[in-house]
Amino acid sequence: MNHQYENLPFTISVSFKRVVEAFEERLNSETNPIVQRYIEGVLAYVEQHPKLIHGFTDMEDIKANQEAIDVILDDIFPNVLSDNEIKAAIVPQTFEVLKSTQRLQKIMNDAGDKAELKVRNYEWRLDYIYSCLLILNAYYGYNIDANRPFYIDIPDANGIIRNYRMSINADFIDFTPTEQAIDITQEDYDLLLENPDDTTLWEEKFPLRSWISSGFLIVNLTDVTIDDGISDLKTQLLQNDLANYAKPSDKVVTEIFRSIYQIPDLEVGITYYDNYTFYKVPQKGIDSYILHDKESCSCREILQEINYQKLISDRVNFSISHVSNYKKKNPKSKLAENLLKSGKESCIFAPVAKGGKLLSILELVSPRKNELNSINAEKLDDVIPYIVMAVVRAKEEHTNMIKAIIQNECTTIHPSVLWAFEEEAVKYYIEKELQGYATFQDIAFANIYPLYGQIDIVSSSQTRNKSIQEDLIFQLHLLKDIFQKAHTIEEIPIYDEVVYRIDTYYEEIKQHLTAATEQKFINFIKNEISPLLIHIQGVNNKKLQKLITDYEKNTYKETGLIYNQRRKYDETVQRLNNLLAHFIDEKQIEAQKIYPHYFERFKTDGVEHTIYVGESMVKDKQFNEIYLYNLRLWQLQLMCEMENKFYQFQADMPISIEAASLILVYNTTLGIRYRADEKKFDVDGAYNARYEIIKKRIDKAHIKGTKERVTQKGKIVIVYTQRADEREYLRYISYLQHKNYLGDKIEIVELEDVQGVIGLKAIRVEVVYHEDITKKQAVITYDDVIKSH
């Protein structure tokens, strides 16, 4: 035929000989007289048109005999299915249509000028080799699985691209060798499979037009479908985690790969890649056939240079169709050695990359040679995008796990109230499905008892200011030494003037440090000191250079200030807060056993916590005030333990600081609401604002008629309003004194009014300190208190 497909291992002849033979065989076995007469009529018609058997070699000849072709193919294209099936008989390798169904004709007509049966994912450069594979299968009887899903994109009448999957039926095609054809031996067959990209070799074994192709192909298009195996695989990769890749054999994804490749014992592995190194996936049940029994290894140690180039640099599929032969040719290959140790004789390795970054290697392995090879590796091209998604998701899940830990440090959605959020989420989902939009409503709980406590750093502002003052004074001393030494070397008046300015700042900072003083000092360093230091660095004097070097080691480049004491203070506060927060989180697990409740804690200059407890917050569990009493006693015991922990932790801290503890007793229930826009719980309604005012102000409150703060180091302060609360906590204190948690000295004092809140009172009691109080006693319950009285 005169077209661009002349460069093939065969010449093309369109023949319907196989269709005629099928009719003849059917006539011999057919018993229905009506069908018999139909077949006899078709065969009689063929006798009048011998070219249907002998074949056509020119498209113009085909067009001239279109009526005869329609008759011979009428049985394959029944009219009753013509409006439903998307099917065509085509010339091999050309996609030139011999006959098609009415539905396919309509699809092509709707597409207009854009109508084209052009395969989307077929590489035409492989045409010659693919043609050779057809000969190997059809003539020599090999069963090379070279088929893969082909896709065609055709716009509809509205210009919308519709995707069709194409399947090809080659039952009506024969291959006949010419005198130029070379007989293919088993040795030739093995060699060809090992060299699928060596076009010269394939052309040597299958010379140009050395075979004759007789017949035609049947193609079927299916609208918006994909091969069942790949479709299932996509679904699994989107829904499941990496564990589904690997053995045991009941893993879903492994079974799908086995179905795709028709290898019952095919196995799948994954090897992670990072920075030129292979790693095993840190997940149980996922093998690495590249690494075998190693946890990690350099890529270059495992792969030879040519394979390294393919897999790592070029990121293209790499396969070994016969591992034993590969090992003989490459005796130093660690990859072949590891594969043979696993009993594998053929394999495919496919790089999984996203955004130009190699993530991992997908491994398919078989215990038999030739089952996996570079030809059927092409099947992975349609699978890899979904594997990329699964690998990326697996790595993101690991990252999310880390984020979950971080979230646990600051979240306000506690497991105890998760049920309420789940119920609201269901309502949100239903509303959005029915109406197309929805709003996540605030979640409120009524009749809730609040418990608040804090352990706070005493005089934190003064302590921080003192550390700033010490840093500035230390910096002034260093600068004074530098400029005094510089003045002895160069008697420049400006040095003496700077020393005077330094002394002035020293007196000002020592007497009273303000934010304005600190800012003036920063400007002084930046605008006057720094330029002079640059000049002094040019002076050739070892002692002066050492003074400048020591100064620069202590200063922070961004601001030019020294932060030694401030850094120690901030580090101490941060470390103590983290340790105390971790301690209270661990202890809080015990409190949940008393009665499920909402718990949150915050890190400021210390650690504060809030407990909300009540029946409305718990699903299907009745509340009794006995649970409240137990939680109050637990909280008081906890504050004693946290005071002890605070001073135990001090031993490893950069500086020593002091703490004071406080508990707020609020005997009236209130409503709380989770505000979706703010993503936190807060009291509900203006009538509950009194609680928030007290909570925010009491740690700075003074004893009535004095300037003395109610909170003091070494003491726990319990703030309350009701006489009943006082009696209740005096009982708890008495019992904890008996258990050696609290000291003998108790004070009951009145507090100054806090923003209109009057009548506040407080109990102050000393804490008894032990080496490790948490090991001394178990959790104390309200029953213990009752029994002791």
PDB file of C-alpha atoms in Angstrom, residues 355-494:
ATOM      1  CA  GLY A 355       7.809  17.544  40.317  1.00  0.00           C
ATOM      2  CA  GLY A 356      11.162  16.365  38.998  1.00  0.00           C
ATOM      3  CA  LYS A 357      12.016  14.714  42.326  1.00  0.00           C
ATOM      4  CA  LEU A 358      12.546  10.954  42.528  1.00  0.00           C
ATOM      5  CA  LEU A 359      10.558   9.544  45.459  1.00  0.00           C
ATOM      6  CA  SER A 360      10.848   5.775  45.233  1.00  0.00           C
ATOM      7  CA  ILE A 361      11.199   2.732  42.996  1.00  0.00           C
ATOM      8  CA  LEU A 362       8.254   0.431  42.253  1.00  0.00           C
ATOM      9  CA  GLU A 363       9.418  -3.193  41.937  1.00  0.00           C
ATOM     10  CA  LEU A 364       7.655  -6.028  40.101  1.00  0.00           C
ATOM     11  CA  VAL A 365       9.406  -9.411  40.341  1.00  0.00           C
ATOM     12  CA  SER A 366       8.727 -12.927  39.061  1.00  0.00           C
ATOM     13  CA  PRO A 367      10.430 -16.288  39.789  1.00  0.00           C
ATOM     14  CA  ARG A 368      10.603 -17.147  36.061  1.00  0.00           C
ATOM     15  CA  LYS A 369      12.614 -15.661  33.213  1.00  0.00           C
ATOM     16  CA  ASN A 370      11.049 -13.534  30.460  1.00  0.00           C
ATOM     17  CA  GLU A 371       7.716 -13.084  32.293  1.00  0.00           C
ATOM     18  CA  LEU A 372       8.644  -9.508  33.117  1.00  0.00           C
ATOM     19  CA  ASN A 373      10.524  -7.573  30.492  1.00  0.00           C
ATOM     20  CA  SER A 374      10.966  -4.189  28.862  1.00  0.00           C
ATOM     21  CA  ILE A 375       7.980  -4.773  26.600  1.00  0.00           C
ATOM     22  CA  ASN A 376       5.303  -5.424  29.185  1.00  0.00           C
ATOM     23  CA  ALA A 377       6.923  -2.778  31.398  1.00  0.00           C
ATOM     24  CA  GLU A 378       5.092  -0.304  29.151  1.00  0.00           C
ATOM     25  CA  LYS A 379       1.880  -1.234  31.006  1.00  0.00           C
ATOM     26  CA  LEU A 380       3.118   0.710  33.996  1.00  0.00           C
ATOM     27  CA  ASP A 381       2.968   4.010  32.137  1.00  0.00           C
ATOM     28  CA  ASP A 382      -0.752   4.270  32.897  1.00  0.00           C
ATOM     29  CA  VAL A 383      -0.344   3.140  36.502  1.00  0.00           C
ATOM     30  CA  ILE A 384       2.603   5.233  37.679  1.00  0.00           C
ATOM     31  CA  PRO A 385       0.612   8.496  38.149  1.00  0.00           C
ATOM     32  CA  TYR A 386      -1.584   6.781  40.734  1.00  0.00           C
ATOM     33  CA  ILE A 387       1.394   5.157  42.419  1.00  0.00           C
ATOM     34  CA  VAL A 388       2.915   8.633  42.670  1.00  0.00           C
ATOM     35  CA  MET A 389      -0.227   9.790  44.456  1.00  0.00           C
ATOM     36  CA  ALA A 390      -0.086   6.845  46.864  1.00  0.00           C
ATOM     37  CA  VAL A 391       3.605   7.360  47.663  1.00  0.00           C
ATOM     38  CA  VAL A 392       3.144  11.098  48.136  1.00  0.00           C
ATOM     39  CA  ARG A 393       0.127  10.420  50.355  1.00  0.00           C
ATOM     40  CA  ALA A 394       2.095   7.913  52.436  1.00  0.00           C
ATOM     41  CA  LYS A 395       4.813  10.479  53.012  1.00  0.00           C
ATOM     42  CA  GLU A 396       2.222  13.157  53.754  1.00  0.00           C
ATOM     43  CA  GLU A 397       0.541  10.861  56.280  1.00  0.00           C
ATOM     44  CA  HIS A 398       3.843  10.590  58.076  1.00  0.00           C
ATOM     45  CA  THR A 399       4.089  14.391  58.059  1.00  0.00           C
ATOM     46  CA  ASN A 400       0.490  14.671  59.260  1.00  0.00           C
ATOM     47  CA  MET A 401       1.286  12.378  62.152  1.00  0.00           C
ATOM     48  CA  ILE A 402       3.957  14.808  63.222  1.00  0.00           C
ATOM     49  CA  LYS A 403       1.515  17.683  62.778  1.00  0.00           C
ATOM     50  CA  ALA A 404      -1.002  15.815  64.918  1.00  0.00           C
ATOM     51  CA  ILE A 405       1.505  15.759  67.758  1.00  0.00           C
ATOM     52  CA  ILE A 406       2.004  19.492  67.343  1.00  0.00           C
ATOM     53  CA  GLN A 407      -1.747  19.995  67.153  1.00  0.00           C
ATOM     54  CA  ASN A 408      -2.114  18.079  70.407  1.00  0.00           C
ATOM     55  CA  GLU A 409      -0.093  20.831  72.072  1.00  0.00           C
ATOM     56  CA  CYS A 410      -2.545  23.574  71.125  1.00  0.00           C
ATOM     57  CA  THR A 411      -5.856  22.072  70.037  1.00  0.00           C
ATOM     58  CA  THR A 412      -9.072  22.970  71.780  1.00  0.00           C
ATOM     59  CA  ILE A 413     -11.023  19.998  70.462  1.00  0.00           C
ATOM     60  CA  HIS A 414     -10.563  17.414  73.188  1.00  0.00           C
ATOM     61  CA  PRO A 415     -11.413  13.720  72.668  1.00  0.00           C
ATOM     62  CA  SER A 416     -14.012  13.939  75.444  1.00  0.00           C
ATOM     63  CA  VAL A 417     -16.229  16.178  73.275  1.00  0.00           C
ATOM     64  CA  LEU A 418     -15.331  14.715  69.884  1.00  0.00           C
ATOM     65  CA  TRP A 419     -18.721  13.020  69.683  1.00  0.00           C
ATOM     66  CA  ALA A 420     -20.472  16.411  69.560  1.00  0.00           C
ATOM     67  CA  PHE A 421     -18.253  17.569  66.696  1.00  0.00           C
ATOM     68  CA  GLU A 422     -18.885  14.326  64.808  1.00  0.00           C
ATOM     69  CA  GLU A 423     -22.649  14.789  65.147  1.00  0.00           C
ATOM     70  CA  GLU A 424     -22.416  18.369  63.874  1.00  0.00           C
ATOM     71  CA  ALA A 425     -20.219  17.196  60.995  1.00  0.00           C
ATOM     72  CA  VAL A 426     -22.909  14.685  59.958  1.00  0.00           C
ATOM     73  CA  LYS A 427     -25.516  17.464  59.994  1.00  0.00           C
ATOM     74  CA  TYR A 428     -23.190  19.652  57.938  1.00  0.00           C
ATOM     75  CA  TYR A 429     -22.659  16.894  55.365  1.00  0.00           C
ATOM     76  CA  ILE A 430     -26.373  16.132  54.979  1.00  0.00           C
ATOM     77  CA  GLU A 431     -27.263  19.808  54.684  1.00  0.00           C
ATOM     78  CA  LYS A 432     -24.614  20.385  52.024  1.00  0.00           C
ATOM     79  CA  GLU A 433     -25.723  17.313  50.035  1.00  0.00           C
ATOM     80  CA  LEU A 434     -29.375  18.413  50.075  1.00  0.00           C
ATOM     81  CA  GLN A 435     -28.995  22.174  49.674  1.00  0.00           C
ATOM     82  CA  GLY A 436     -25.566  22.602  48.128  1.00  0.00           C
ATOM     83  CA  TYR A 437     -24.301  24.748  51.009  1.00  0.00           C
ATOM     84  CA  ALA A 438     -23.967  24.440  54.780  1.00  0.00           C
ATOM     85  CA  THR A 439     -22.625  26.219  57.858  1.00  0.00           C
ATOM     86  CA  PHE A 440     -20.772  24.480  60.656  1.00  0.00           C
ATOM     87  CA  GLN A 441     -22.683  25.588  63.728  1.00  0.00           C
ATOM     88  CA  ASP A 442     -21.182  26.537  67.087  1.00  0.00           C
ATOM     89  CA  ILE A 443     -21.300  23.734  69.637  1.00  0.00           C
ATOM     90  CA  ALA A 444     -22.637  24.659  73.068  1.00  0.00           C
ATOM     91  CA  PHE A 445     -22.878  22.867  76.413  1.00  0.00           C
ATOM     92  CA  ALA A 446     -25.051  23.974  79.346  1.00  0.00           C
ATOM     93  CA  ASN A 447     -24.729  23.512  83.135  1.00  0.00           C
ATOM     94  CA  ILE A 448     -20.968  23.102  83.132  1.00  0.00           C
ATOM     95  CA  TYR A 449     -18.678  23.379  86.167  1.00  0.00           C
ATOM     96  CA  PRO A 450     -15.364  25.116  85.443  1.00  0.00           C
ATOM     97  CA  LEU A 451     -12.095  24.333  87.256  1.00  0.00           C
ATOM     98  CA  TYR A 452      -9.178  26.674  86.668  1.00  0.00           C
ATOM     99  CA  GLY A 453      -5.578  26.515  87.868  1.00  0.00           C
ATOM    100  CA  GLN A 454      -2.199  27.972  87.050  1.00  0.00           C
ATOM    101  CA  ILE A 455       1.426  27.774  88.064  1.00  0.00           C
ATOM    102  CA  ASP A 456       3.028  31.069  87.159  1.00  0.00           C
ATOM    103  CA  ILE A 457       6.518  32.547  87.313  1.00  0.00           C
ATOM    104  CA  VAL A 458       6.784  35.048  90.145  1.00  0.00           C
ATOM    105  CA  SER A 459       7.526  38.620  88.992  1.00  0.00           C
ATOM    106  CA  SER A 460       8.171  37.468  85.422  1.00  0.00           C
ATOM    107  CA  SER A 461       8.275  41.029  84.051  1.00  0.00           C
ATOM    108  CA  GLN A 462      10.796  42.140  86.665  1.00  0.00           C
ATOM    109  CA  THR A 463      12.903  39.010  86.102  1.00  0.00           C
ATOM    110  CA  ARG A 464      12.931  39.548  82.335  1.00  0.00           C
ATOM    111  CA  ASN A 465      13.818  43.240  82.785  1.00  0.00           C
ATOM    112  CA  LYS A 466      16.629  42.289  85.132  1.00  0.00           C
ATOM    113  CA  SER A 467      18.083  39.891  82.537  1.00  0.00           C
ATOM    114  CA  ILE A 468      17.897  42.655  79.896  1.00  0.00           C
ATOM    115  CA  GLN A 469      19.598  45.038  82.324  1.00  0.00           C
ATOM    116  CA  GLU A 470      22.408  42.565  83.038  1.00  0.00           C
ATOM    117  CA  ASP A 471      23.001  41.997  79.297  1.00  0.00           C
ATOM    118  CA  LEU A 472      23.176  45.729  78.568  1.00  0.00           C
ATOM    119  CA  ILE A 473      25.523  46.406  81.495  1.00  0.00           C
ATOM    120  CA  PHE A 474      27.778  43.523  80.416  1.00  0.00           C
ATOM    121  CA  GLN A 475      27.844  44.924  76.877  1.00  0.00           C
ATOM    122  CA  LEU A 476      28.743  48.378  78.187  1.00  0.00           C
ATOM    123  CA  HIS A 477      31.672  46.901  80.142  1.00  0.00           C
ATOM    124  CA  LEU A 478      33.003  45.158  77.022  1.00  0.00           C
ATOM    125  CA  LEU A 479      32.653  48.330  74.945  1.00  0.00           C
ATOM    126  CA  LYS A 480      34.336  50.458  77.600  1.00  0.00           C
ATOM    127  CA  ASP A 481      37.346  48.106  77.652  1.00  0.00           C
ATOM    128  CA  ILE A 482      37.607  48.328  73.846  1.00  0.00           C
ATOM    129  CA  PHE A 483      37.491  52.139  73.637  1.00  0.00           C
ATOM    130  CA  GLN A 484      39.774  52.672  76.614  1.00  0.00           C
ATOM    131  CA  LYS A 485      42.332  50.351  75.023  1.00  0.00           C
ATOM    132  CA  ALA A 486      41.875  52.064  71.633  1.00  0.00           C
ATOM    133  CA  HIS A 487      42.486  55.451  73.282  1.00  0.00           C
ATOM    134  CA  THR A 488      45.838  54.289  74.642  1.00  0.00           C
ATOM    135  CA  ILE A 489      46.897  53.316  71.109  1.00  0.00           C
ATOM    136  CA  GLU A 490      45.371  56.272  69.235  1.00  0.00           C
ATOM    137  CA  GLU A 491      44.734  59.367  71.355  1.00  0.00           C
ATOM    138  CA  ILE A 492      41.672  60.358  69.365  1.00  0.00           C
ATOM    139  CA  PRO A 493      39.196  62.529  71.368  1.00  0.00           C
ATOM    140  CA  ILE A 494      36.174  60.642  70.032  1.00  0.00           C
TER     141      ILE A 494
END
